Amino acid sequence: MGLILLAVIWLITLISTYFFIAKTWWLPAGASAAAAGIDHHFTTTYILMGIVFVAAQLALGFFVWKYREGGSSPKVHYSHGHTGLEIVWTLLTTVLFVGLNLATYPLWSAERFNAAGPSAIPVEVTGMQFAWYFRYPGPDGKFGATRPELEDASAGGEAALGLDTKDPASKDDVVTGTMVVPVNREIEVILRAHDVIHSFFIPQMRFKQDAVPGLAIHMHFTPIQTGDFEILCAELCGLGHYKMHGMLKVVSQEEFDQWLAAREAEKQ
């Protein structure tokens, strides 16, 4: 029986390892400045954790066989273990996990949690059951005021956000259901939630951040490839969660300027 268990454990380990190695990459092609660094970290983590996983499972199979009932090995009596070994593998585990965390600090601090640069394009992103709305400040560079008592989610657009049309700064605000940004420009995302926690997720941009009611969360990313990219909600936010998605369109600077000008002209 011990030999059969060894064979089963090793077979499962080798087959599962093969499927991880055979699939060249698990994520869609990256399209942001941060993607290469994030992908490198994922690769490093897969390799290190893969080595630990294979070594642990091979050792498990060996010990199941070696200390099987009726085997030639002496009977194992209960023991509190080896203090020295306990210290060694606890330290190794600590070094591994803390080291991986520290290795990503420059990436996350630069691309996510540091303030966006002065030339970044601000886009307010609001999640509500079950849609995404995107607001641009217009030529004045200021977002108009919003008021909770003016919010009407069923009306969509500016009404859904509760935009105060009496505020002069709101006159040129543009609200759309599609996020359009220029390529190779830093995009400052101001995340808000209307009702429950949502999660703004663009896989190709390697961008994922929760939107929390009552908070304005500032983050940023830089798209480096034009195209259309699906925006998902990665937080279970209600019965309509499955249909909560939007579209990010990354275009040239000229196309973006024309698009924004056309949206502002529609408000006249």
PDB file of C-alpha atoms in Angstrom:
ATOM      1  CA  MET A   1       0.000   0.000   0.000  1.00  0.00           C
ATOM      2  CA  GLY A   2       2.862   2.372   0.808  1.00  0.00           C
ATOM      3  CA  LEU A   3       4.340   1.901  -2.661  1.00  0.00           C
ATOM      4  CA  ILE A   4       0.945   2.543  -4.282  1.00  0.00           C
ATOM      5  CA  LEU A   5       0.500   5.781  -2.310  1.00  0.00           C
ATOM      6  CA  LEU A   6       4.024   6.878  -3.271  1.00  0.00           C
ATOM      7  CA  ALA A   7       3.226   6.269  -6.946  1.00  0.00           C
ATOM      8  CA  VAL A   8      -0.104   8.133  -6.723  1.00  0.00           C
ATOM      9  CA  ILE A   9       1.395  11.170  -4.925  1.00  0.00           C
ATOM     10  CA  TRP A  10       4.340  11.417  -7.308  1.00  0.00           C
ATOM     11  CA  LEU A  11       2.144  10.909 -10.365  1.00  0.00           C
ATOM     12  CA  ILE A  12      -0.275  13.678  -9.325  1.00  0.00           C
ATOM     13  CA  THR A  13       2.682  15.967  -8.572  1.00  0.00           C
ATOM     14  CA  LEU A  14       4.384  15.391 -11.922  1.00  0.00           C
ATOM     15  CA  ILE A  15       1.179  15.681 -13.968  1.00  0.00           C
ATOM     16  CA  SER A  16       0.087  18.926 -12.282  1.00  0.00           C
ATOM     17  CA  THR A  17       3.624  20.325 -12.648  1.00  0.00           C
ATOM     18  CA  TYR A  18       3.597  19.449 -16.348  1.00  0.00           C
ATOM     19  CA  PHE A  19       0.378  21.413 -16.938  1.00  0.00           C
ATOM     20  CA  PHE A  20       1.871  24.469 -15.211  1.00  0.00           C
ATOM     21  CA  ILE A  21       5.042  24.262 -17.302  1.00  0.00           C
ATOM     22  CA  ALA A  22       3.269  23.425 -20.579  1.00  0.00           C
ATOM     23  CA  LYS A  23       1.084  26.556 -20.409  1.00  0.00           C
ATOM     24  CA  THR A  24       3.511  29.283 -21.449  1.00  0.00           C
ATOM     25  CA  TRP A  25       1.698  32.059 -19.547  1.00  0.00           C
ATOM     26  CA  TRP A  26      -1.446  32.396 -17.496  1.00  0.00           C
ATOM     27  CA  LEU A  27      -2.213  36.067 -18.028  1.00  0.00           C
ATOM     28  CA  PRO A  28      -3.301  37.991 -21.150  1.00  0.00           C
ATOM     29  CA  ALA A  29      -0.656  40.012 -22.965  1.00  0.00           C
ATOM     30  CA  GLY A  30       0.297  43.078 -20.939  1.00  0.00           C
ATOM     31  CA  ALA A  31      -0.500  46.526 -22.340  1.00  0.00           C
ATOM     32  CA  SER A  32       0.703  48.891 -19.598  1.00  0.00           C
ATOM     33  CA  ALA A  33       4.068  50.202 -18.441  1.00  0.00           C
ATOM     34  CA  ALA A  34       3.790  48.182 -15.220  1.00  0.00           C
ATOM     35  CA  ALA A  35       2.917  44.871 -16.898  1.00  0.00           C
ATOM     36  CA  ALA A  36       6.487  43.679 -17.511  1.00  0.00           C
ATOM     37  CA  GLY A  37       7.495  44.148 -13.869  1.00  0.00           C
ATOM     38  CA  ILE A  38       4.342  42.503 -12.540  1.00  0.00           C
ATOM     39  CA  ASP A  39       4.725  39.578 -14.933  1.00  0.00           C
ATOM     40  CA  HIS A  40       8.348  39.124 -13.870  1.00  0.00           C
ATOM     41  CA  HIS A  41       7.232  38.930 -10.245  1.00  0.00           C
ATOM     42  CA  PHE A  42       4.555  36.377 -11.126  1.00  0.00           C
ATOM     43  CA  THR A  43       7.147  34.262 -12.955  1.00  0.00           C
ATOM     44  CA  THR A  44       9.566  34.406 -10.026  1.00  0.00           C
ATOM     45  CA  THR A  45       6.796  33.420  -7.609  1.00  0.00           C
ATOM     46  CA  TYR A  46       5.653  30.510  -9.812  1.00  0.00           C
ATOM     47  CA  ILE A  47       9.202  29.145 -10.040  1.00  0.00           C
ATOM     48  CA  LEU A  48      10.019  29.442  -6.332  1.00  0.00           C
ATOM     49  CA  MET A  49       6.670  28.085  -5.164  1.00  0.00           C
ATOM     50  CA  GLY A  50       6.865  25.350  -7.803  1.00  0.00           C
ATOM     51  CA  ILE A  51      10.211  24.167  -6.464  1.00  0.00           C
ATOM     52  CA  VAL A  52       8.860  24.119  -2.902  1.00  0.00           C
ATOM     53  CA  PHE A  53       5.694  22.286  -4.009  1.00  0.00           C
ATOM     54  CA  VAL A  54       7.523  19.570  -5.970  1.00  0.00           C
ATOM     55  CA  ALA A  55      10.127  19.034  -3.246  1.00  0.00           C
ATOM     56  CA  ALA A  56       7.452  18.765  -0.539  1.00  0.00           C
ATOM     57  CA  GLN A  57       5.306  16.316  -2.507  1.00  0.00           C
ATOM     58  CA  LEU A  58       8.248  14.119  -3.493  1.00  0.00           C
ATOM     59  CA  ALA A  59       9.326  14.024   0.158  1.00  0.00           C
ATOM     60  CA  LEU A  60       5.759  13.207   1.240  1.00  0.00           C
ATOM     61  CA  GLY A  61       5.579  10.271  -1.135  1.00  0.00           C
ATOM     62  CA  PHE A  62       8.972   8.994   0.020  1.00  0.00           C
ATOM     63  CA  PHE A  63       8.066   9.145   3.710  1.00  0.00           C
ATOM     64  CA  VAL A  64       4.689   7.470   3.109  1.00  0.00           C
ATOM     65  CA  TRP A  65       6.563   4.572   1.539  1.00  0.00           C
ATOM     66  CA  LYS A  66       9.526   4.510   3.962  1.00  0.00           C
ATOM     67  CA  TYR A  67       7.453   4.504   7.122  1.00  0.00           C
ATOM     68  CA  ARG A  68       4.631   2.302   5.854  1.00  0.00           C
ATOM     69  CA  GLU A  69       3.160  -0.262   8.218  1.00  0.00           C
ATOM     70  CA  GLY A  70       5.101  -3.489   8.036  1.00  0.00           C
ATOM     71  CA  GLY A  71       8.130  -1.882   6.365  1.00  0.00           C
ATOM     72  CA  SER A  72      11.755  -2.491   7.287  1.00  0.00           C
ATOM     73  CA  SER A  73      12.206   0.917   8.928  1.00  0.00           C
ATOM     74  CA  PRO A  74      12.172   1.040  12.725  1.00  0.00           C
ATOM     75  CA  LYS A  75       8.944   2.060  14.387  1.00  0.00           C
ATOM     76  CA  VAL A  76       8.608   5.815  14.750  1.00  0.00           C
ATOM     77  CA  HIS A  77       7.746   7.001  18.233  1.00  0.00           C
ATOM     78  CA  TYR A  78       6.028  10.266  18.989  1.00  0.00           C
ATOM     79  CA  SER A  79       8.486  13.149  19.069  1.00  0.00           C
ATOM     80  CA  HIS A  80       8.341  16.888  19.539  1.00  0.00           C
ATOM     81  CA  GLY A  81      10.575  17.275  16.521  1.00  0.00           C
ATOM     82  CA  HIS A  82      13.968  18.827  15.970  1.00  0.00           C
ATOM     83  CA  THR A  83      14.154  22.380  17.279  1.00  0.00           C
ATOM     84  CA  GLY A  84      17.047  23.302  14.999  1.00  0.00           C
ATOM     85  CA  LEU A  85      15.216  22.175  11.855  1.00  0.00           C
ATOM     86  CA  GLU A  86      12.058  23.965  12.964  1.00  0.00           C
ATOM     87  CA  ILE A  87      14.035  27.216  13.290  1.00  0.00           C
ATOM     88  CA  VAL A  88      15.740  26.711   9.914  1.00  0.00           C
ATOM     89  CA  TRP A  89      12.601  26.163   7.814  1.00  0.00           C
ATOM     90  CA  THR A  90      10.701  28.866   9.693  1.00  0.00           C
ATOM     91  CA  LEU A  91      13.476  31.334   8.880  1.00  0.00           C
ATOM     92  CA  LEU A  92      13.623  30.169   5.246  1.00  0.00           C
ATOM     93  CA  THR A  93       9.861  30.629   4.889  1.00  0.00           C
ATOM     94  CA  THR A  94      10.065  34.094   6.438  1.00  0.00           C
ATOM     95  CA  VAL A  95      12.923  35.132   4.166  1.00  0.00           C
ATOM     96  CA  LEU A  96      11.068  33.830   1.094  1.00  0.00           C
ATOM     97  CA  PHE A  97       7.769  35.601   1.736  1.00  0.00           C
ATOM     98  CA  VAL A  98       9.226  38.819   3.133  1.00  0.00           C
ATOM     99  CA  GLY A  99      11.752  38.877   0.286  1.00  0.00           C
ATOM    100  CA  LEU A 100       9.035  38.526  -2.359  1.00  0.00           C
ATOM    101  CA  ASN A 101       7.079  41.316  -0.703  1.00  0.00           C
ATOM    102  CA  LEU A 102      10.047  43.675  -0.570  1.00  0.00           C
ATOM    103  CA  ALA A 103      10.977  42.881  -4.176  1.00  0.00           C
ATOM    104  CA  THR A 104       7.643  44.273  -5.371  1.00  0.00           C
ATOM    105  CA  TYR A 105       7.701  47.422  -3.249  1.00  0.00           C
ATOM    106  CA  PRO A 106       9.340  49.663  -5.895  1.00  0.00           C
ATOM    107  CA  LEU A 107       6.870  48.428  -8.509  1.00  0.00           C
ATOM    108  CA  TRP A 108       3.722  48.973  -6.463  1.00  0.00           C
ATOM    109  CA  SER A 109       4.837  52.255  -4.934  1.00  0.00           C
ATOM    110  CA  ALA A 110       5.830  53.747  -8.297  1.00  0.00           C
ATOM    111  CA  GLU A 111       2.940  52.530 -10.409  1.00  0.00           C
ATOM    112  CA  ARG A 112       0.142  52.510  -7.884  1.00  0.00           C
ATOM    113  CA  PHE A 113       0.467  54.293  -4.563  1.00  0.00           C
ATOM    114  CA  ASN A 114       2.685  57.273  -5.348  1.00  0.00           C
ATOM    115  CA  ALA A 115       0.784  60.335  -6.528  1.00  0.00           C
ATOM    116  CA  ALA A 116       0.248  60.672 -10.253  1.00  0.00           C
ATOM    117  CA  GLY A 117       2.377  63.199 -12.098  1.00  0.00           C
ATOM    118  CA  PRO A 118       1.140  66.724 -12.911  1.00  0.00           C
ATOM    119  CA  SER A 119       0.623  65.812 -16.586  1.00  0.00           C
ATOM    120  CA  ALA A 120      -1.549  62.782 -15.818  1.00  0.00           C
ATOM    121  CA  ILE A 121      -5.054  62.697 -17.272  1.00  0.00           C
ATOM    122  CA  PRO A 122      -7.636  62.421 -14.457  1.00  0.00           C
ATOM    123  CA  VAL A 123     -10.594  60.084 -14.926  1.00  0.00           C
ATOM    124  CA  GLU A 124     -13.152  59.557 -12.188  1.00  0.00           C
ATOM    125  CA  VAL A 125     -14.418  55.974 -12.214  1.00  0.00           C
ATOM    126  CA  THR A 126     -17.668  55.228 -10.385  1.00  0.00           C
ATOM    127  CA  GLY A 127     -18.998  51.731  -9.863  1.00  0.00           C
ATOM    128  CA  MET A 128     -22.658  51.086  -9.147  1.00  0.00           C
ATOM    129  CA  GLN A 129     -24.978  48.146  -9.462  1.00  0.00           C
ATOM    130  CA  PHE A 130     -24.324  47.174 -12.205  1.00  0.00           C
ATOM    131  CA  ALA A 131     -22.364  49.567 -14.406  1.00  0.00           C
ATOM    132  CA  TRP A 132     -19.211  51.660 -14.644  1.00  0.00           C
ATOM    133  CA  TYR A 133     -19.331  55.413 -15.297  1.00  0.00           C
ATOM    134  CA  PHE A 134     -16.346  57.540 -16.302  1.00  0.00           C
ATOM    135  CA  ARG A 135     -16.107  61.304 -15.760  1.00  0.00           C
ATOM    136  CA  TYR A 136     -13.615  63.719 -17.334  1.00  0.00           C
ATOM    137  CA  PRO A 137     -13.149  67.233 -15.911  1.00  0.00           C
ATOM    138  CA  GLY A 138     -13.200  69.092 -19.232  1.00  0.00           C
ATOM    139  CA  PRO A 139     -11.070  72.115 -20.277  1.00  0.00           C
ATOM    140  CA  ASP A 140     -11.161  73.763 -16.826  1.00  0.00           C
ATOM    141  CA  GLY A 141      -9.440  70.712 -15.299  1.00  0.00           C
ATOM    142  CA  LYS A 142     -11.912  70.640 -12.404  1.00  0.00           C
ATOM    143  CA  PHE A 143     -14.565  68.106 -11.521  1.00  0.00           C
ATOM    144  CA  GLY A 144     -17.955  69.579 -10.753  1.00  0.00           C
ATOM    145  CA  ALA A 145     -19.661  68.907  -7.432  1.00  0.00           C
ATOM    146  CA  THR A 146     -21.920  65.887  -6.941  1.00  0.00           C
ATOM    147  CA  ARG A 147     -24.739  65.589  -4.428  1.00  0.00           C
ATOM    148  CA  PRO A 148     -26.206  62.344  -3.014  1.00  0.00           C
ATOM    149  CA  GLU A 149     -29.752  63.731  -3.129  1.00  0.00           C
ATOM    150  CA  LEU A 150     -29.425  64.223  -6.900  1.00  0.00           C
ATOM    151  CA  GLU A 151     -28.332  60.657  -7.636  1.00  0.00           C
ATOM    152  CA  ASP A 152     -30.658  58.623  -9.812  1.00  0.00           C
ATOM    153  CA  ALA A 153     -29.025  55.354 -10.862  1.00  0.00           C
ATOM    154  CA  SER A 154     -31.971  54.402 -13.073  1.00  0.00           C
ATOM    155  CA  ALA A 155     -31.457  57.523 -15.227  1.00  0.00           C
ATOM    156  CA  GLY A 156     -27.821  56.789 -16.003  1.00  0.00           C
ATOM    157  CA  GLY A 157     -25.150  59.272 -17.081  1.00  0.00           C
ATOM    158  CA  GLU A 158     -24.787  62.527 -15.146  1.00  0.00           C
ATOM    159  CA  ALA A 159     -27.961  61.868 -13.166  1.00  0.00           C
ATOM    160  CA  ALA A 160     -26.578  58.556 -11.910  1.00  0.00           C
ATOM    161  CA  LEU A 161     -23.588  60.381 -10.440  1.00  0.00           C
ATOM    162  CA  GLY A 162     -25.714  63.141  -8.955  1.00  0.00           C
ATOM    163  CA  LEU A 163     -23.858  65.865 -10.865  1.00  0.00           C
ATOM    164  CA  ASP A 164     -24.799  69.326  -9.630  1.00  0.00           C
ATOM    165  CA  THR A 165     -25.532  71.269 -12.814  1.00  0.00           C
ATOM    166  CA  LYS A 166     -25.612  74.535 -10.832  1.00  0.00           C
ATOM    167  CA  ASP A 167     -21.906  74.222 -10.109  1.00  0.00           C
ATOM    168  CA  PRO A 168     -19.957  76.127 -12.829  1.00  0.00           C
ATOM    169  CA  ALA A 169     -17.193  73.491 -12.745  1.00  0.00           C
ATOM    170  CA  SER A 170     -19.683  70.812 -13.813  1.00  0.00           C
ATOM    171  CA  LYS A 171     -20.680  72.562 -17.040  1.00  0.00           C
ATOM    172  CA  ASP A 172     -17.872  70.967 -19.057  1.00  0.00           C
ATOM    173  CA  ASP A 173     -17.676  67.620 -17.249  1.00  0.00           C
ATOM    174  CA  VAL A 174     -18.028  64.662 -19.596  1.00  0.00           C
ATOM    175  CA  VAL A 175     -19.704  61.474 -18.315  1.00  0.00           C
ATOM    176  CA  THR A 176     -19.575  58.324 -20.454  1.00  0.00           C
ATOM    177  CA  GLY A 177     -20.055  54.591 -20.196  1.00  0.00           C
ATOM    178  CA  THR A 178     -16.803  53.925 -22.058  1.00  0.00           C
ATOM    179  CA  MET A 179     -13.356  54.823 -20.751  1.00  0.00           C
ATOM    180  CA  VAL A 180     -11.263  56.426 -23.501  1.00  0.00           C
ATOM    181  CA  VAL A 181      -7.620  57.346 -22.846  1.00  0.00           C
ATOM    182  CA  PRO A 182      -4.563  58.252 -24.949  1.00  0.00           C
ATOM    183  CA  VAL A 183      -1.679  55.814 -25.329  1.00  0.00           C
ATOM    184  CA  ASN A 184       1.634  56.477 -23.556  1.00  0.00           C
ATOM    185  CA  ARG A 185       0.043  58.969 -21.151  1.00  0.00           C
ATOM    186  CA  GLU A 186      -0.257  58.480 -17.412  1.00  0.00           C
ATOM    187  CA  ILE A 187      -3.896  58.043 -16.392  1.00  0.00           C
ATOM    188  CA  GLU A 188      -4.937  59.030 -12.871  1.00  0.00           C
ATOM    189  CA  VAL A 189      -7.909  56.940 -11.788  1.00  0.00           C
ATOM    190  CA  ILE A 190     -10.130  58.296  -9.007  1.00  0.00           C
ATOM    191  CA  LEU A 191     -12.199  55.335  -7.861  1.00  0.00           C
ATOM    192  CA  ARG A 192     -15.600  55.733  -6.228  1.00  0.00           C
ATOM    193  CA  ALA A 193     -18.488  53.397  -5.437  1.00  0.00           C
ATOM    194  CA  HIS A 194     -22.157  54.378  -5.392  1.00  0.00           C
ATOM    195  CA  ASP A 195     -23.593  51.547  -3.318  1.00  0.00           C
ATOM    196  CA  VAL A 196     -21.454  48.518  -2.410  1.00  0.00           C
ATOM    197  CA  ILE A 197     -17.795  47.549  -2.823  1.00  0.00           C
ATOM    198  CA  HIS A 198     -16.843  46.979  -6.465  1.00  0.00           C
ATOM    199  CA  SER A 199     -13.460  46.065  -7.916  1.00  0.00           C
ATOM    200  CA  PHE A 200     -12.120  47.852 -10.996  1.00  0.00           C
ATOM    201  CA  PHE A 201     -10.169  45.261 -12.988  1.00  0.00           C
ATOM    202  CA  ILE A 202      -8.438  45.562 -16.373  1.00  0.00           C
ATOM    203  CA  PRO A 203      -6.376  42.362 -16.837  1.00  0.00           C
ATOM    204  CA  GLN A 204      -4.216  43.615 -19.727  1.00  0.00           C
ATOM    205  CA  MET A 205      -3.247  46.709 -17.736  1.00  0.00           C
ATOM    206  CA  ARG A 206      -2.498  44.575 -14.675  1.00  0.00           C
ATOM    207  CA  PHE A 207      -4.743  46.995 -12.815  1.00  0.00           C
ATOM    208  CA  LYS A 208      -7.094  45.878 -10.048  1.00  0.00           C
ATOM    209  CA  GLN A 209      -8.370  47.968  -7.159  1.00  0.00           C
ATOM    210  CA  ASP A 210     -11.486  47.947  -5.005  1.00  0.00           C
ATOM    211  CA  ALA A 211     -13.875  50.906  -5.147  1.00  0.00           C
ATOM    212  CA  VAL A 212     -15.291  51.559  -1.677  1.00  0.00           C
ATOM    213  CA  PRO A 213     -18.375  53.647  -0.838  1.00  0.00           C
ATOM    214  CA  GLY A 214     -17.430  56.938   0.812  1.00  0.00           C
ATOM    215  CA  LEU A 215     -13.809  56.862  -0.424  1.00  0.00           C
ATOM    216  CA  ALA A 216     -12.049  58.460  -3.380  1.00  0.00           C
ATOM    217  CA  ILE A 217      -9.113  56.146  -4.120  1.00  0.00           C
ATOM    218  CA  HIS A 218      -6.388  57.624  -6.331  1.00  0.00           C
ATOM    219  CA  MET A 219      -4.271  55.278  -8.434  1.00  0.00           C
ATOM    220  CA  HIS A 220      -2.664  55.458 -11.866  1.00  0.00           C
ATOM    221  CA  PHE A 221      -1.426  53.428 -14.825  1.00  0.00           C
ATOM    222  CA  THR A 222       0.149  54.112 -18.212  1.00  0.00           C
ATOM    223  CA  PRO A 223      -1.200  52.251 -21.275  1.00  0.00           C
ATOM    224  CA  ILE A 224       1.478  51.487 -23.883  1.00  0.00           C
ATOM    225  CA  GLN A 225      -0.672  49.778 -26.503  1.00  0.00           C
ATOM    226  CA  THR A 226      -3.752  50.935 -28.389  1.00  0.00           C
ATOM    227  CA  GLY A 227      -6.844  48.761 -28.591  1.00  0.00           C
ATOM    228  CA  ASP A 228     -10.030  47.799 -26.783  1.00  0.00           C
ATOM    229  CA  PHE A 229      -9.780  46.163 -23.357  1.00  0.00           C
ATOM    230  CA  GLU A 230     -12.616  44.815 -21.235  1.00  0.00           C
ATOM    231  CA  ILE A 231     -13.203  46.294 -17.792  1.00  0.00           C
ATOM    232  CA  LEU A 232     -14.510  43.832 -15.215  1.00  0.00           C
ATOM    233  CA  CYS A 233     -15.849  43.955 -11.680  1.00  0.00           C
ATOM    234  CA  ALA A 234     -13.811  41.489  -9.620  1.00  0.00           C
ATOM    235  CA  GLU A 235     -15.910  41.808  -6.467  1.00  0.00           C
ATOM    236  CA  LEU A 236     -19.182  39.936  -5.996  1.00  0.00           C
ATOM    237  CA  CYS A 237     -21.502  42.944  -5.811  1.00  0.00           C
ATOM    238  CA  GLY A 238     -25.004  41.502  -6.184  1.00  0.00           C
ATOM    239  CA  LEU A 239     -27.214  39.452  -8.480  1.00  0.00           C
ATOM    240  CA  GLY A 240     -26.189  41.425 -11.563  1.00  0.00           C
ATOM    241  CA  HIS A 241     -22.445  41.121 -10.883  1.00  0.00           C
ATOM    242  CA  TYR A 242     -21.959  38.847 -13.906  1.00  0.00           C
ATOM    243  CA  LYS A 243     -23.019  41.579 -16.340  1.00  0.00           C
ATOM    244  CA  MET A 244     -21.063  44.458 -14.785  1.00  0.00           C
ATOM    245  CA  HIS A 245     -18.414  45.211 -17.344  1.00  0.00           C
ATOM    246  CA  GLY A 246     -17.234  48.132 -19.426  1.00  0.00           C
ATOM    247  CA  MET A 247     -14.736  48.940 -22.149  1.00  0.00           C
ATOM    248  CA  LEU A 248     -11.407  50.736 -22.105  1.00  0.00           C
ATOM    249  CA  LYS A 249     -10.408  52.228 -25.451  1.00  0.00           C
ATOM    250  CA  VAL A 250      -6.754  53.228 -25.759  1.00  0.00           C
ATOM    251  CA  VAL A 251      -6.281  55.552 -28.729  1.00  0.00           C
ATOM    252  CA  SER A 252      -3.734  58.041 -30.046  1.00  0.00           C
ATOM    253  CA  GLN A 253      -3.487  61.476 -28.444  1.00  0.00           C
ATOM    254  CA  GLU A 254      -5.091  63.058 -31.513  1.00  0.00           C
ATOM    255  CA  GLU A 255      -8.021  60.639 -31.461  1.00  0.00           C
ATOM    256  CA  PHE A 256      -8.500  61.226 -27.744  1.00  0.00           C
ATOM    257  CA  ASP A 257      -8.546  65.007 -28.172  1.00  0.00           C
ATOM    258  CA  GLN A 258     -11.100  64.713 -30.969  1.00  0.00           C
ATOM    259  CA  TRP A 259     -13.265  62.330 -28.956  1.00  0.00           C
ATOM    260  CA  LEU A 260     -13.228  64.542 -25.869  1.00  0.00           C
ATOM    261  CA  ALA A 261     -13.966  67.665 -27.914  1.00  0.00           C
ATOM    262  CA  ALA A 262     -16.928  65.909 -29.559  1.00  0.00           C
ATOM    263  CA  ARG A 263     -18.342  64.872 -26.162  1.00  0.00           C
ATOM    264  CA  GLU A 264     -18.001  68.447 -24.853  1.00  0.00           C
ATOM    265  CA  ALA A 265     -19.722  69.801 -27.997  1.00  0.00           C
ATOM    266  CA  GLU A 266     -22.693  67.511 -27.299  1.00  0.00           C
ATOM    267  CA  LYS A 267     -23.182  69.308 -23.968  1.00  0.00           C
ATOM    268  CA  GLN A 268     -23.589  72.718 -25.646  1.00  0.00           C
TER     269      GLN A 268
END
